[in-house]
């Protein structure tokens, strides 16, 4: 799929790294510093091997060196800073880093091995295992400074500790994606959907992202410039990706392909990372036809890591961008029905979908009616691959604050509707009606991103780095 639909390349996540210990020890125990520096080199290499751009400012031994490291990390504009406590050090050495860089911080202490050799160790050898000693000191100091505290304690080659660290790196991917995102908003809100309406100032204020307000005329102008050759080429691409149902009419397929080419240009021209759209239209006029022709192009862009959703769902495109950032896909979703015999919640959506979550070759189905909307054309249909999934929604509360809301379940096989929608049967391990009640009470809104694997811990960590609330149902 990536050969046909290359994923958009974004700015790499930036990780700042600094290691340190108390310089008073170095003349007292000459073998200690070289051992700690060797551990720091191992940690640096582990981070270099991750999918991120690492700014390693080296090893600090006193408050002055800590202040110099803080300035370097401030300039580096990191998405996460990792402080490696190799042995005891004072809070005064690292507090400036957390204060001046204006970046979330993760404290790690990884002793050399699983345990000390008590019979042979002297004081210098013990101090190499003393990285956890200052962790409570950092926690207290950060709390008093109003700085969120996060830590991972373990030993140097403990893979379970590195998995926990990896979780924070994935969270940094989310922060990086949302901090620099450009969200397109085209058309108008679906009339009456009060939960979908969002203050456009919230995203720049909360995440640092940008919202570009678009008009369907921006798309119309680009549609008019698409050539017949470009339309045919897009239809050929679609045939490689989709199975075409007999209900697909050639003229509707061609129109969807034409809109798809123009939508790509719109995204490129405005350098967009997501698009939310809706246009009600009337009697088949041009803007109605544009809105109705979006589904093919929107699905192709979503598969490339640029979520495009209908019903003007800006917050859900943000959730989809977050799930995409951790490599879990993310398809536009809402509740469809409950099955009390099989204890599953059926969910999905008409229109655009993320092809990466499909259990089989996706289908293009022709629809003479889009339920609840005006227009007609081709729609995408598939069932989500069986296995663990995580829902992620972006809630908004009365005070305007945003929150990540997640739920983990399992997609199970079974009968599904064939109506041009993406659909799935999700087992949450409980009565489906009770689950819906709790999910609805969370403040999630009626759309969310359905992502692959159990990822709630990743999304919780991302919420921490973003400074928003996290709720799990």
mmCIF file of N, CA, C and O in Angstrom, residues 18-19 21-24 57 59-73 89-97 100:
data_model
loop_
_atom_site.group_PDB
_atom_site.id
_atom_site.type_symbol
_atom_site.label_atom_id
_atom_site.label_comp_id
_atom_site.label_asym_id
_atom_site.label_seq_id
_atom_site.Cartn_x
_atom_site.Cartn_y
_atom_site.Cartn_z
ATOM 1 N N UNK A 18 20.200 14.705 27.976
ATOM 2 C CA UNK A 18 21.298 15.165 28.813
ATOM 3 C C UNK A 18 21.497 14.144 29.927
ATOM 4 O O UNK A 18 20.535 13.660 30.521
ATOM 5 N N UNK A 19 22.742 13.762 30.175
ATOM 6 C CA UNK A 19 23.090 12.861 31.269
ATOM 7 C C UNK A 19 23.877 13.646 32.304
ATOM 8 O O UNK A 19 24.488 14.685 31.991
ATOM 9 N N UNK A 21 25.759 13.658 36.624
ATOM 10 C CA UNK A 21 26.079 13.148 37.948
ATOM 11 C C UNK A 21 26.792 14.239 38.730
ATOM 12 O O UNK A 21 27.212 15.273 38.162
ATOM 13 N N UNK A 22 26.974 14.033 40.022
ATOM 14 C CA UNK A 22 27.545 15.049 40.905
ATOM 15 C C UNK A 22 29.066 15.092 40.752
ATOM 16 O O UNK A 22 29.763 14.116 41.055
ATOM 17 N N UNK A 23 29.568 16.229 40.279
ATOM 18 C CA UNK A 23 30.999 16.354 40.004
ATOM 19 C C UNK A 23 31.887 16.177 41.218
ATOM 20 O O UNK A 23 33.086 15.870 41.078
ATOM 21 N N UNK A 24 31.357 16.366 42.414
ATOM 22 C CA UNK A 24 32.141 16.172 43.636
ATOM 23 C C UNK A 24 32.720 14.768 43.719
ATOM 24 O O UNK A 24 33.784 14.551 44.326
ATOM 25 N N UNK A 57 23.230 16.822 24.431
ATOM 26 C CA UNK A 57 24.074 17.926 24.901
ATOM 27 C C UNK A 57 25.146 17.448 25.864
ATOM 28 O O UNK A 57 25.848 18.266 26.469
ATOM 29 N N UNK A 59 27.244 15.348 28.993
ATOM 30 C CA UNK A 59 27.244 14.983 30.410
ATOM 31 C C UNK A 59 27.496 16.224 31.251
ATOM 32 O O UNK A 59 28.451 16.964 31.016
ATOM 33 N N UNK A 60 26.635 16.459 32.235
ATOM 34 C CA UNK A 60 26.805 17.614 33.112
ATOM 35 C C UNK A 60 27.228 17.155 34.502
ATOM 36 O O UNK A 60 26.831 16.092 34.969
ATOM 37 N N UNK A 61 28.052 18.020 35.177
ATOM 38 C CA UNK A 61 28.585 17.664 36.492
ATOM 39 C C UNK A 61 28.315 18.714 37.561
ATOM 40 O O UNK A 61 28.618 18.492 38.734
ATOM 41 N N UNK A 62 27.747 19.865 37.160
ATOM 42 C CA UNK A 62 27.436 20.902 38.143
ATOM 43 C C UNK A 62 26.343 21.812 37.587
ATOM 44 O O UNK A 62 25.892 21.649 36.446
ATOM 45 N N UNK A 63 25.912 22.778 38.402
ATOM 46 C CA UNK A 63 24.797 23.644 38.020
ATOM 47 C C UNK A 63 25.137 24.530 36.828
ATOM 48 O O UNK A 63 24.265 24.829 35.997
ATOM 49 N N UNK A 64 26.404 24.960 36.728
ATOM 50 C CA UNK A 64 26.786 25.801 35.594
ATOM 51 C C UNK A 64 26.659 25.038 34.282
ATOM 52 O O UNK A 64 26.174 25.574 33.278
ATOM 53 N N UNK A 65 27.122 23.793 34.278
ATOM 54 C CA UNK A 65 26.988 22.973 33.076
ATOM 55 C C UNK A 65 25.523 22.671 32.790
ATOM 56 O O UNK A 65 25.112 22.584 31.623
ATOM 57 N N UNK A 66 24.712 22.529 33.841
ATOM 58 C CA UNK A 66 23.279 22.333 33.649
ATOM 59 C C UNK A 66 22.635 23.527 32.970
ATOM 60 O O UNK A 66 21.789 23.381 32.083
ATOM 61 N N UNK A 67 23.044 24.740 33.363
ATOM 62 C CA UNK A 67 22.492 25.950 32.751
ATOM 63 C C UNK A 67 22.896 26.054 31.286
ATOM 64 O O UNK A 67 22.095 26.470 30.435
ATOM 65 N N UNK A 68 24.137 25.671 30.982
ATOM 66 C CA UNK A 68 24.586 25.697 29.585
ATOM 67 C C UNK A 68 23.815 24.689 28.748
ATOM 68 O O UNK A 68 23.426 24.961 27.602
ATOM 69 N N UNK A 69 23.561 23.503 29.321
ATOM 70 C CA UNK A 69 22.768 22.491 28.621
ATOM 71 C C UNK A 69 21.348 22.981 28.392
ATOM 72 O O UNK A 69 20.744 22.736 27.336
ATOM 73 N N UNK A 70 20.800 23.694 29.368
ATOM 74 C CA UNK A 70 19.437 24.229 29.240
ATOM 75 C C UNK A 70 19.330 25.165 28.048
ATOM 76 O O UNK A 70 18.338 25.130 27.307
ATOM 77 N N UNK A 71 20.344 26.000 27.847
ATOM 78 C CA UNK A 71 20.311 26.940 26.726
ATOM 79 C C UNK A 71 20.366 26.191 25.394
ATOM 80 O O UNK A 71 19.645 26.530 24.440
ATOM 81 N N UNK A 72 21.215 25.175 25.292
ATOM 82 C CA UNK A 72 21.307 24.397 24.058
ATOM 83 C C UNK A 72 19.974 23.705 23.752
ATOM 84 O O UNK A 72 19.527 23.668 22.599
ATOM 85 N N UNK A 73 19.335 23.177 24.771
ATOM 86 C CA UNK A 73 18.072 22.467 24.552
ATOM 87 C C UNK A 73 16.942 23.442 24.249
ATOM 88 O O UNK A 73 16.007 23.108 23.511
ATOM 89 N N UNK A 89 22.741 13.394 41.791
ATOM 90 C CA UNK A 89 23.050 14.773 41.424
ATOM 91 C C UNK A 89 21.992 15.653 42.054
ATOM 92 O O UNK A 89 20.927 15.156 42.451
ATOM 93 N N UNK A 90 22.250 16.928 42.150
ATOM 94 C CA UNK A 90 21.309 17.808 42.835
ATOM 95 C C UNK A 90 20.260 18.348 41.876
ATOM 96 O O UNK A 90 20.494 18.477 40.666
ATOM 97 N N UNK A 91 19.127 18.692 42.448
ATOM 98 C CA UNK A 91 18.039 19.233 41.632
ATOM 99 C C UNK A 91 18.423 20.549 40.973
ATOM 100 O O UNK A 91 17.934 20.895 39.893
ATOM 101 N N UNK A 92 19.331 21.299 41.614
ATOM 102 C CA UNK A 92 19.740 22.584 41.032
ATOM 103 C C UNK A 92 20.442 22.412 39.690
ATOM 104 O O UNK A 92 20.511 23.349 38.901
ATOM 105 N N UNK A 93 20.953 21.213 39.422
ATOM 106 C CA UNK A 93 21.642 20.962 38.157
ATOM 107 C C UNK A 93 20.674 20.773 36.993
ATOM 108 O O UNK A 93 21.025 21.041 35.844
ATOM 109 N N UNK A 94 19.449 20.309 37.287
ATOM 110 C CA UNK A 94 18.523 19.980 36.205
ATOM 111 C C UNK A 94 17.282 20.873 36.156
ATOM 112 O O UNK A 94 16.616 20.938 35.119
ATOM 113 N N UNK A 95 16.967 21.552 37.251
ATOM 114 C CA UNK A 95 15.775 22.408 37.242
ATOM 115 C C UNK A 95 15.824 23.462 36.137
ATOM 116 O O UNK A 95 14.803 23.683 35.460
ATOM 117 N N UNK A 96 16.960 24.121 35.888
ATOM 118 C CA UNK A 96 16.984 25.098 34.785
ATOM 119 C C UNK A 96 16.633 24.487 33.429
ATOM 120 O O UNK A 96 16.043 25.155 32.576
ATOM 121 N N UNK A 97 17.017 23.224 33.221
ATOM 122 C CA UNK A 97 16.687 22.563 31.959
ATOM 123 C C UNK A 97 15.182 22.451 31.810
ATOM 124 O O UNK A 97 14.603 22.755 30.754
ATOM 125 N N UNK A 100 13.648 26.311 31.517
ATOM 126 C CA UNK A 100 13.980 27.232 30.426
ATOM 127 C C UNK A 100 13.654 26.685 29.046
ATOM 128 O O UNK A 100 13.440 27.460 28.115
#
